[in-house]
Amino acid sequence: MAFGSVAPAPSANLVGSSTTGPNASCAPNDHCVPQAGNDGISSLSWGPAVNHLVSTNWDGGVRCWEVQESEGQVRAQPKAQVNHENNSPVLDSCFSSDGSTVFSVGADKAVRMWQLGQSPPNNVPQQIGSHDQPIKSVAFLPSSNLIVSGGWDKMLKFWDARQPNPVGTLQLPERCYDLDVRDSLMVVACAGRHIISYNVQGQPQEHQRKESPLKFQSRCIAAFPDTTGYAVGSIEGRVGIHYVTKVTGKESFAFKCHRQDTNVYPVNCICFHKGYGTFATVGGDGIVNFWDKDNKQRLKGFPAIHRTISCASFNNQGGNLFAYASSYDWSKGSSHHAPGTPNEIWIHCVLDEEIKPKGKKTSYR
């Protein structure tokens, strides 16, 4: 099926790491974050208590900004940066519940901890865990104050930052491509289109194991804010909406997105608005879309920018700020990478009419 009544977003033709779209940002007043790094941007995350924005980069950097917003005007002030050992690519990060600590993972096979406001020795954050292969994703479990990491060694490992060894491990059927935690629900997308959901209230327990509803490789996954299910995105321009808990009147479904004519682009990231339960997708077509899964509507389709969008995130203080990275997503491999192309982070001030559900539709196409 396809969502809604909104006309397709203006398109752009992708050429390597750039598109021919006329815009550098999705909207004219979006704020460009300074000092965004020298290589691909792999993840963006916001602090839970204040508007601290953290990025991870293929140049080995973990960067933090303090973001202020007033009457639609945004200012991002660089605060600090640390680097993984030997500048190994960093693939993901997350905050502790109180926002004081950032955990990061990447190609150095290490789980690292950075206490904001402190400068670690040699500017390399402390290692608190490891995998046998690069680590793709990391999340914080608020119910137990543990850190969970998912690696290409087909393992989930759970860490207490005060102990050198994992406090628990779970075998995955394949490599971890993405994971997300929302309260007691953890969802993991693996190679081979495996998707596993867990109850992480207390000792993690597997809840459900299934094959992705999408026919091609999973690219990203995000749990619903109400923990009743998740959204999964694929390399083939589709999103699957799946419920792990029975909700009256709601059924799982999938829809097409990030497609222009015969061209199909990966869905690189899915992120939910905590207040409204609506969500954003960003893709290899350089487009940001806002969606309402409950009413099966696209709420907003922004014009394509002139570069692929690799990741995005809503802030936790009201969801009024949306950060997205204009950066090569490597979906076409190294041969399409254009060295010297800027990697940028933009912050969009979210209007209520862009992200708030508009009510039930009478029809859709």
mmCIF file of C-alpha atoms in Angstrom:
data_model
loop_
_atom_site.group_PDB
_atom_site.id
_atom_site.type_symbol
_atom_site.label_atom_id
_atom_site.label_comp_id
_atom_site.label_asym_id
_atom_site.label_seq_id
_atom_site.Cartn_x
_atom_site.Cartn_y
_atom_site.Cartn_z
ATOM 1 C CA MET A 1 0.000 0.000 0.000
ATOM 2 C CA ALA A 2 1.073 3.621 -0.267
ATOM 3 C CA PHE A 3 0.400 6.470 2.098
ATOM 4 C CA GLY A 4 -1.698 9.300 1.271
ATOM 5 C CA SER A 5 -3.050 12.377 -0.194
ATOM 6 C CA VAL A 6 0.114 14.489 -0.097
ATOM 7 C CA ALA A 7 1.755 15.017 -3.472
ATOM 8 C CA PRO A 8 5.211 13.470 -3.942
ATOM 9 C CA ALA A 9 8.063 15.535 -2.579
ATOM 10 C CA PRO A 10 10.120 17.372 -5.210
ATOM 11 C CA SER A 11 12.753 14.935 -6.410
ATOM 12 C CA ALA A 12 16.443 15.010 -7.139
ATOM 13 C CA ASN A 13 18.633 12.757 -9.259
ATOM 14 C CA LEU A 14 21.250 10.983 -7.191
ATOM 15 C CA VAL A 15 24.803 11.006 -8.463
ATOM 16 C CA GLY A 16 27.220 9.401 -6.039
ATOM 17 C CA SER A 17 27.163 11.249 -2.760
ATOM 18 C CA SER A 18 25.310 14.246 -4.190
ATOM 19 C CA THR A 19 21.996 14.978 -5.853
ATOM 20 C CA THR A 20 21.036 17.693 -8.274
ATOM 21 C CA GLY A 21 18.497 19.068 -5.820
ATOM 22 C CA PRO A 22 18.821 22.849 -5.514
ATOM 23 C CA ASN A 23 18.747 22.941 -1.722
ATOM 24 C CA ALA A 24 21.443 22.339 0.869
ATOM 25 C CA SER A 25 18.783 21.999 3.592
ATOM 26 C CA CYS A 26 15.156 20.859 3.760
ATOM 27 C CA ALA A 27 13.846 24.293 4.689
ATOM 28 C CA PRO A 28 15.381 27.762 4.149
ATOM 29 C CA ASN A 29 15.746 28.589 7.851
ATOM 30 C CA ASP A 30 17.270 25.275 8.957
ATOM 31 C CA HIS A 31 20.417 25.822 11.015
ATOM 32 C CA CYS A 32 23.737 24.366 9.849
ATOM 33 C CA VAL A 33 25.650 22.892 12.791
ATOM 34 C CA PRO A 34 29.307 24.018 12.814
ATOM 35 C CA GLN A 35 32.276 21.624 12.821
ATOM 36 C CA ALA A 36 30.355 18.505 11.747
ATOM 37 C CA GLY A 37 33.451 16.460 10.859
ATOM 38 C CA ASN A 38 35.461 15.313 7.876
ATOM 39 C CA ASP A 39 33.788 12.041 6.892
ATOM 40 C CA GLY A 40 30.422 10.311 6.785
ATOM 41 C CA ILE A 41 28.009 10.954 9.660
ATOM 42 C CA SER A 42 26.714 7.631 10.973
ATOM 43 C CA SER A 43 24.329 8.620 13.792
ATOM 44 C CA LEU A 44 22.719 11.519 15.651
ATOM 45 C CA SER A 45 21.347 11.401 19.191
ATOM 46 C CA TRP A 46 19.864 13.959 21.585
ATOM 47 C CA GLY A 47 20.324 14.142 25.337
ATOM 48 C CA PRO A 48 17.333 13.138 27.452
ATOM 49 C CA ALA A 49 17.313 16.171 29.768
ATOM 50 C CA VAL A 50 18.834 19.085 27.853
ATOM 51 C CA ASN A 51 19.387 19.786 24.168
ATOM 52 C CA HIS A 52 22.806 18.244 23.770
ATOM 53 C CA LEU A 53 23.289 16.808 20.270
ATOM 54 C CA VAL A 54 25.891 14.094 19.666
ATOM 55 C CA SER A 55 27.093 12.806 16.293
ATOM 56 C CA THR A 56 29.264 9.837 15.385
ATOM 57 C CA ASN A 57 31.468 9.877 12.308
ATOM 58 C CA TRP A 58 33.513 7.679 10.065
ATOM 59 C CA ASP A 59 36.489 9.950 10.858
ATOM 60 C CA GLY A 60 36.584 8.443 14.360
ATOM 61 C CA GLY A 61 35.000 11.429 16.088
ATOM 62 C CA VAL A 62 32.230 11.660 18.665
ATOM 63 C CA ARG A 63 31.108 15.303 18.778
ATOM 64 C CA CYS A 64 28.793 17.181 21.133
ATOM 65 C CA TRP A 65 26.954 20.480 20.688
ATOM 66 C CA GLU A 66 24.769 22.501 23.020
ATOM 67 C CA VAL A 67 21.686 23.573 21.079
ATOM 68 C CA GLN A 68 19.526 26.570 21.963
ATOM 69 C CA GLU A 69 16.249 27.571 20.319
ATOM 70 C CA SER A 70 14.281 30.788 20.707
ATOM 71 C CA GLU A 71 11.303 31.837 18.588
ATOM 72 C CA GLY A 72 12.303 29.538 15.757
ATOM 73 C CA GLN A 73 15.964 30.574 15.743
ATOM 74 C CA VAL A 74 18.497 27.832 16.474
ATOM 75 C CA ARG A 75 22.091 28.090 17.618
ATOM 76 C CA ALA A 76 24.388 25.066 18.040
ATOM 77 C CA GLN A 77 27.566 25.649 20.025
ATOM 78 C CA PRO A 78 30.374 23.040 19.762
ATOM 79 C CA LYS A 79 31.168 21.787 23.271
ATOM 80 C CA ALA A 80 33.643 18.929 22.968
ATOM 81 C CA GLN A 81 34.951 16.061 20.842
ATOM 82 C CA VAL A 82 36.579 12.710 21.588
ATOM 83 C CA ASN A 83 37.955 10.134 19.160
ATOM 84 C CA HIS A 84 37.953 6.364 19.081
ATOM 85 C CA GLU A 85 41.353 4.701 19.096
ATOM 86 C CA ASN A 86 43.317 5.089 15.830
ATOM 87 C CA ASN A 87 40.425 7.217 14.533
ATOM 88 C CA SER A 88 38.454 4.053 13.791
ATOM 89 C CA PRO A 89 34.980 4.732 12.358
ATOM 90 C CA VAL A 90 32.297 5.293 15.005
ATOM 91 C CA LEU A 91 28.919 3.838 14.032
ATOM 92 C CA ASP A 92 26.491 4.686 16.856
ATOM 93 C CA SER A 93 26.045 6.370 20.224
ATOM 94 C CA CYS A 94 23.493 6.794 23.012
ATOM 95 C CA PHE A 95 23.048 8.753 26.243
ATOM 96 C CA SER A 96 22.645 7.522 29.790
ATOM 97 C CA SER A 97 19.255 8.250 31.370
ATOM 98 C CA ASP A 98 20.497 11.389 33.111
ATOM 99 C CA GLY A 99 22.306 12.689 30.016
ATOM 100 C CA SER A 100 25.681 12.890 31.756
ATOM 101 C CA THR A 101 27.367 10.098 29.801
ATOM 102 C CA VAL A 102 27.644 9.118 26.133
ATOM 103 C CA PHE A 103 28.299 5.538 25.057
ATOM 104 C CA SER A 104 29.706 4.893 21.577
ATOM 105 C CA VAL A 105 30.601 1.888 19.426
ATOM 106 C CA GLY A 106 32.245 1.249 16.093
ATOM 107 C CA ALA A 107 34.845 -0.471 13.963
ATOM 108 C CA ASP A 108 37.409 -0.705 16.768
ATOM 109 C CA LYS A 109 35.152 -3.430 18.290
ATOM 110 C CA ALA A 110 34.952 -1.448 21.539
ATOM 111 C CA VAL A 111 32.105 -0.123 23.669
ATOM 112 C CA ARG A 112 33.288 3.234 24.999
ATOM 113 C CA MET A 113 32.082 5.626 27.699
ATOM 114 C CA TRP A 114 32.509 9.428 27.654
ATOM 115 C CA GLN A 115 31.453 11.443 30.679
ATOM 116 C CA LEU A 116 30.521 14.852 29.316
ATOM 117 C CA GLY A 117 32.571 17.673 30.781
ATOM 118 C CA GLN A 118 35.620 15.460 31.260
ATOM 119 C CA SER A 119 38.632 15.033 28.964
ATOM 120 C CA PRO A 120 39.720 11.373 28.800
ATOM 121 C CA PRO A 121 43.418 10.406 28.455
ATOM 122 C CA ASN A 122 44.670 10.979 24.887
ATOM 123 C CA ASN A 123 41.114 12.182 24.142
ATOM 124 C CA VAL A 124 40.022 8.534 23.712
ATOM 125 C CA PRO A 125 36.897 7.590 25.713
ATOM 126 C CA GLN A 126 37.208 4.782 28.231
ATOM 127 C CA GLN A 127 36.618 1.257 26.939
ATOM 128 C CA ILE A 128 34.025 -0.642 28.982
ATOM 129 C CA GLY A 129 33.392 -3.609 26.663
ATOM 130 C CA SER A 130 34.285 -5.344 23.423
ATOM 131 C CA HIS A 131 33.049 -7.638 20.653
ATOM 132 C CA ASP A 132 34.899 -9.956 18.289
ATOM 133 C CA GLN A 133 33.779 -7.917 15.271
ATOM 134 C CA PRO A 134 32.794 -4.261 14.661
ATOM 135 C CA ILE A 135 29.839 -3.063 16.727
ATOM 136 C CA LYS A 136 26.956 -1.556 14.802
ATOM 137 C CA SER A 137 24.532 -0.313 17.467
ATOM 138 C CA VAL A 138 24.299 0.666 21.111
ATOM 139 C CA ALA A 139 21.454 1.625 23.466
ATOM 140 C CA PHE A 140 20.876 2.354 27.146
ATOM 141 C CA LEU A 141 18.406 0.291 29.179
ATOM 142 C CA PRO A 142 16.748 2.690 31.646
ATOM 143 C CA SER A 143 15.124 -0.062 33.709
ATOM 144 C CA SER A 144 18.455 -1.678 34.626
ATOM 145 C CA ASN A 145 21.050 1.058 33.881
ATOM 146 C CA LEU A 146 22.820 -1.349 31.544
ATOM 147 C CA ILE A 147 24.264 -0.669 28.099
ATOM 148 C CA VAL A 148 23.421 -3.068 25.274
ATOM 149 C CA SER A 149 25.599 -3.435 22.180
ATOM 150 C CA GLY A 150 24.881 -5.332 18.970
ATOM 151 C CA GLY A 151 27.769 -6.474 16.800
ATOM 152 C CA TRP A 152 28.657 -8.106 13.526
ATOM 153 C CA ASP A 153 29.827 -11.076 15.630
ATOM 154 C CA LYS A 154 26.109 -12.001 15.925
ATOM 155 C CA MET A 155 26.058 -11.132 19.616
ATOM 156 C CA LEU A 156 24.078 -8.861 21.916
ATOM 157 C CA LYS A 157 26.099 -7.975 24.993
ATOM 158 C CA PHE A 158 24.915 -6.216 28.141
ATOM 159 C CA TRP A 159 27.343 -4.064 30.109
ATOM 160 C CA ASP A 160 27.566 -2.533 33.558
ATOM 161 C CA ALA A 161 30.027 0.339 33.141
ATOM 162 C CA ARG A 162 31.635 -0.608 36.473
ATOM 163 C CA GLN A 163 32.539 -4.148 35.376
ATOM 164 C CA PRO A 164 35.022 -5.314 32.692
ATOM 165 C CA ASN A 165 33.002 -8.330 31.543
ATOM 166 C CA PRO A 166 29.465 -8.408 30.122
ATOM 167 C CA VAL A 167 26.750 -9.112 32.680
ATOM 168 C CA GLY A 168 24.846 -10.995 29.973
ATOM 169 C CA THR A 169 25.014 -12.114 26.350
ATOM 170 C CA LEU A 170 22.450 -13.232 23.785
ATOM 171 C CA GLN A 171 23.206 -15.021 20.522
ATOM 172 C CA LEU A 172 21.672 -13.449 17.421
ATOM 173 C CA PRO A 173 20.779 -15.426 14.279
ATOM 174 C CA GLU A 174 22.861 -13.049 12.152
ATOM 175 C CA ARG A 175 24.847 -9.784 12.253
ATOM 176 C CA CYS A 176 23.166 -6.867 14.003
ATOM 177 C CA TYR A 177 22.296 -4.082 11.559
ATOM 178 C CA ASP A 178 20.344 -1.858 13.960
ATOM 179 C CA LEU A 179 18.651 -1.920 17.354
ATOM 180 C CA ASP A 180 16.424 0.381 19.378
ATOM 181 C CA VAL A 181 15.167 0.498 22.960
ATOM 182 C CA ARG A 182 12.033 2.220 24.209
ATOM 183 C CA ASP A 183 11.222 1.646 27.886
ATOM 184 C CA SER A 184 10.778 -2.153 28.212
ATOM 185 C CA LEU A 185 10.850 -2.935 24.468
ATOM 186 C CA MET A 186 14.040 -3.667 22.546
ATOM 187 C CA VAL A 187 13.940 -4.472 18.831
ATOM 188 C CA VAL A 188 16.891 -5.794 16.807
ATOM 189 C CA ALA A 189 17.165 -5.971 13.008
ATOM 190 C CA CYS A 190 19.695 -8.498 11.735
ATOM 191 C CA ALA A 191 21.133 -9.627 8.426
ATOM 192 C CA GLY A 192 19.027 -12.250 6.705
ATOM 193 C CA ARG A 193 15.896 -10.164 7.450
ATOM 194 C CA HIS A 194 15.647 -11.507 11.004
ATOM 195 C CA ILE A 195 13.853 -9.264 13.511
ATOM 196 C CA ILE A 196 13.773 -10.048 17.233
ATOM 197 C CA SER A 197 11.897 -8.194 19.963
ATOM 198 C CA TYR A 198 12.789 -8.455 23.649
ATOM 199 C CA ASN A 199 11.276 -7.468 26.958
ATOM 200 C CA VAL A 200 14.120 -5.700 28.788
ATOM 201 C CA GLN A 201 12.218 -4.919 31.981
ATOM 202 C CA GLY A 202 14.580 -6.736 34.316
ATOM 203 C CA GLN A 203 16.473 -9.648 32.786
ATOM 204 C CA PRO A 204 16.086 -9.471 28.974
ATOM 205 C CA GLN A 205 13.637 -12.023 27.621
ATOM 206 C CA GLU A 206 12.998 -12.767 23.955
ATOM 207 C CA HIS A 207 9.411 -11.852 23.095
ATOM 208 C CA GLN A 208 9.109 -12.559 19.377
ATOM 209 C CA ARG A 209 11.291 -13.657 16.476
ATOM 210 C CA LYS A 210 10.096 -13.181 12.917
ATOM 211 C CA GLU A 211 11.154 -12.562 9.374
ATOM 212 C CA SER A 212 10.954 -8.963 8.232
ATOM 213 C CA PRO A 213 7.722 -8.134 6.380
ATOM 214 C CA LEU A 214 9.933 -6.463 3.750
ATOM 215 C CA LYS A 215 11.505 -8.493 0.965
ATOM 216 C CA PHE A 216 14.943 -6.869 1.052
ATOM 217 C CA GLN A 217 17.687 -6.223 3.594
ATOM 218 C CA SER A 218 16.769 -4.303 6.740
ATOM 219 C CA ARG A 219 18.485 -0.942 7.063
ATOM 220 C CA CYS A 220 16.993 0.592 10.234
ATOM 221 C CA ILE A 221 14.499 -0.113 13.012
ATOM 222 C CA ALA A 222 12.719 2.021 15.613
ATOM 223 C CA ALA A 223 10.352 1.114 18.462
ATOM 224 C CA PHE A 224 7.012 2.919 18.828
ATOM 225 C CA PRO A 225 6.951 5.419 21.723
ATOM 226 C CA ASP A 226 4.043 3.458 23.264
ATOM 227 C CA THR A 227 6.097 0.202 22.948
ATOM 228 C CA THR A 228 3.313 -1.663 21.103
ATOM 229 C CA GLY A 229 5.482 -2.326 18.049
ATOM 230 C CA TYR A 230 8.162 -1.061 15.698
ATOM 231 C CA ALA A 231 8.877 0.354 12.261
ATOM 232 C CA VAL A 232 11.545 -1.238 10.067
ATOM 233 C CA GLY A 233 13.039 0.284 6.907
ATOM 234 C CA SER A 234 14.733 -1.525 4.031
ATOM 235 C CA ILE A 235 17.275 -0.813 1.320
ATOM 236 C CA GLU A 236 14.422 -1.015 -1.198
ATOM 237 C CA GLY A 237 12.399 2.053 -0.208
ATOM 238 C CA ARG A 238 9.827 0.410 2.049
ATOM 239 C CA VAL A 239 8.770 0.680 5.679
ATOM 240 C CA GLY A 240 7.038 -2.070 7.636
ATOM 241 C CA ILE A 241 4.800 -1.218 10.586
ATOM 242 C CA HIS A 242 4.538 -4.192 12.937
ATOM 243 C CA TYR A 243 2.716 -4.611 16.247
ATOM 244 C CA VAL A 244 4.172 -6.901 18.904
ATOM 245 C CA THR A 245 1.204 -6.212 21.187
ATOM 246 C CA LYS A 246 -2.390 -6.587 20.051
ATOM 247 C CA VAL A 247 -3.981 -3.156 19.640
ATOM 248 C CA THR A 248 -7.705 -2.979 18.886
ATOM 249 C CA GLY A 249 -8.298 -1.693 15.375
ATOM 250 C CA LYS A 250 -4.608 -1.757 14.407
ATOM 251 C CA GLU A 251 -2.995 -4.203 11.998
ATOM 252 C CA SER A 252 0.561 -4.534 10.758
ATOM 253 C CA PHE A 253 1.213 -3.236 7.237
ATOM 254 C CA ALA A 254 3.957 -2.000 4.902
ATOM 255 C CA PHE A 255 4.213 0.930 2.502
ATOM 256 C CA LYS A 256 6.508 2.290 -0.195
ATOM 257 C CA CYS A 257 8.535 5.478 0.231
ATOM 258 C CA HIS A 258 11.759 7.128 -0.938
ATOM 259 C CA ARG A 259 11.103 6.280 -4.574
ATOM 260 C CA GLN A 260 11.163 8.537 -7.611
ATOM 261 C CA ASP A 261 9.824 7.104 -10.859
ATOM 262 C CA THR A 262 11.809 3.898 -11.419
ATOM 263 C CA ASN A 263 14.527 4.811 -8.919
ATOM 264 C CA VAL A 264 14.442 3.156 -5.498
ATOM 265 C CA TYR A 265 16.454 4.455 -2.533
ATOM 266 C CA PRO A 266 17.290 3.036 0.912
ATOM 267 C CA VAL A 267 15.436 4.151 4.012
ATOM 268 C CA ASN A 268 18.441 5.145 6.103
ATOM 269 C CA CYS A 269 16.792 6.080 9.379
ATOM 270 C CA ILE A 270 13.414 6.058 11.143
ATOM 271 C CA CYS A 271 12.832 8.199 14.224
ATOM 272 C CA PHE A 272 9.671 8.771 16.243
ATOM 273 C CA HIS A 273 8.302 11.949 17.746
ATOM 274 C CA LYS A 274 7.861 11.081 21.424
ATOM 275 C CA GLY A 275 4.892 13.391 21.954
ATOM 276 C CA TYR A 276 2.689 12.579 18.967
ATOM 277 C CA GLY A 277 3.851 9.076 18.034
ATOM 278 C CA THR A 278 4.316 10.207 14.442
ATOM 279 C CA PHE A 279 7.657 9.570 12.759
ATOM 280 C CA ALA A 280 10.219 10.676 10.200
ATOM 281 C CA THR A 281 12.030 8.717 7.529
ATOM 282 C CA VAL A 282 15.150 9.911 5.699
ATOM 283 C CA GLY A 283 16.653 8.308 2.654
ATOM 284 C CA GLY A 284 19.176 8.006 -0.084
ATOM 285 C CA ASP A 285 17.027 10.305 -2.230
ATOM 286 C CA GLY A 286 17.896 13.282 -0.012
ATOM 287 C CA ILE A 287 14.308 13.588 1.239
ATOM 288 C CA VAL A 288 12.809 13.899 4.717
ATOM 289 C CA ASN A 289 9.233 12.664 5.171
ATOM 290 C CA PHE A 290 7.000 12.967 8.240
ATOM 291 C CA TRP A 291 4.362 10.210 8.634
ATOM 292 C CA ASP A 292 1.334 9.278 10.731
ATOM 293 C CA LYS A 293 1.136 5.482 10.950
ATOM 294 C CA ASP A 294 -2.190 5.439 12.810
ATOM 295 C CA ASN A 295 -4.056 7.371 10.124
ATOM 296 C CA LYS A 296 -1.847 6.112 7.265
ATOM 297 C CA GLN A 297 -0.910 9.586 6.092
ATOM 298 C CA ARG A 298 2.185 11.374 4.999
ATOM 299 C CA LEU A 299 2.097 14.591 6.975
ATOM 300 C CA LYS A 300 4.947 16.422 5.274
ATOM 301 C CA GLY A 301 7.315 15.770 2.387
ATOM 302 C CA PHE A 302 10.242 18.182 2.237
ATOM 303 C CA PRO A 303 12.021 19.089 -1.020
ATOM 304 C CA ALA A 304 15.046 16.950 -1.812
ATOM 305 C CA ILE A 305 18.401 18.320 -0.756
ATOM 306 C CA HIS A 306 21.516 17.939 -2.863
ATOM 307 C CA ARG A 307 22.988 15.039 -0.877
ATOM 308 C CA THR A 308 21.852 11.758 0.636
ATOM 309 C CA ILE A 309 20.562 11.905 4.233
ATOM 310 C CA SER A 310 22.254 9.306 6.385
ATOM 311 C CA CYS A 311 20.558 9.714 9.797
ATOM 312 C CA ALA A 312 18.183 11.882 11.819
ATOM 313 C CA SER A 313 16.678 12.379 15.279
ATOM 314 C CA PHE A 314 13.973 14.385 17.110
ATOM 315 C CA ASN A 315 14.993 16.047 20.360
ATOM 316 C CA ASN A 316 13.479 14.838 23.632
ATOM 317 C CA GLN A 317 12.401 18.257 24.914
ATOM 318 C CA GLY A 318 9.066 18.553 23.150
ATOM 319 C CA GLY A 319 10.195 17.242 19.769
ATOM 320 C CA ASN A 320 10.441 20.767 18.397
ATOM 321 C CA LEU A 321 13.918 20.213 16.935
ATOM 322 C CA PHE A 322 14.744 17.715 14.188
ATOM 323 C CA ALA A 323 18.403 17.064 13.366
ATOM 324 C CA TYR A 324 19.419 15.386 10.107
ATOM 325 C CA ALA A 325 22.763 14.656 8.462
ATOM 326 C CA SER A 326 23.541 15.554 4.857
ATOM 327 C CA SER A 327 26.202 12.943 4.225
ATOM 328 C CA TYR A 328 27.013 10.057 1.893
ATOM 329 C CA ASP A 329 25.238 6.873 3.010
ATOM 330 C CA TRP A 330 27.557 4.408 1.190
ATOM 331 C CA SER A 331 24.556 2.722 -0.438
ATOM 332 C CA LYS A 332 26.377 2.749 -3.779
ATOM 333 C CA GLY A 333 29.761 1.764 -2.374
ATOM 334 C CA SER A 334 33.149 3.460 -2.470
ATOM 335 C CA SER A 335 33.102 4.004 -6.240
ATOM 336 C CA HIS A 336 30.364 6.648 -5.835
ATOM 337 C CA HIS A 337 31.994 8.459 -2.930
ATOM 338 C CA ALA A 338 33.113 11.977 -3.820
ATOM 339 C CA PRO A 339 36.100 12.880 -1.608
ATOM 340 C CA GLY A 340 36.003 16.420 -0.304
ATOM 341 C CA THR A 341 32.211 16.590 -0.360
ATOM 342 C CA PRO A 342 31.033 18.387 2.799
ATOM 343 C CA ASN A 343 29.299 16.426 5.539
ATOM 344 C CA GLU A 344 26.720 18.633 7.210
ATOM 345 C CA ILE A 345 24.269 18.465 10.099
ATOM 346 C CA TRP A 346 21.131 20.596 9.940
ATOM 347 C CA ILE A 347 18.533 21.367 12.608
ATOM 348 C CA HIS A 348 14.942 22.040 11.590
ATOM 349 C CA CYS A 349 12.477 23.797 13.903
ATOM 350 C CA VAL A 350 9.437 21.520 13.763
ATOM 351 C CA LEU A 351 6.057 23.185 13.408
ATOM 352 C CA ASP A 352 3.048 21.521 14.998
ATOM 353 C CA GLU A 353 1.230 21.409 11.663
ATOM 354 C CA GLU A 354 4.138 19.435 10.170
ATOM 355 C CA ILE A 355 4.204 16.607 12.704
ATOM 356 C CA LYS A 356 0.856 16.577 14.545
ATOM 357 C CA PRO A 357 -1.683 13.945 13.379
ATOM 358 C CA LYS A 358 -4.339 15.458 11.166
ATOM 359 C CA GLY A 359 -7.123 13.039 12.025
ATOM 360 C CA LYS A 360 -8.609 10.034 10.315
ATOM 361 C CA LYS A 361 -8.664 9.990 6.526
ATOM 362 C CA THR A 362 -11.656 8.994 4.516
ATOM 363 C CA SER A 363 -9.530 7.573 1.695
ATOM 364 C CA TYR A 364 -5.965 7.144 0.600
ATOM 365 C CA ARG A 365 -4.100 6.077 -2.498
#
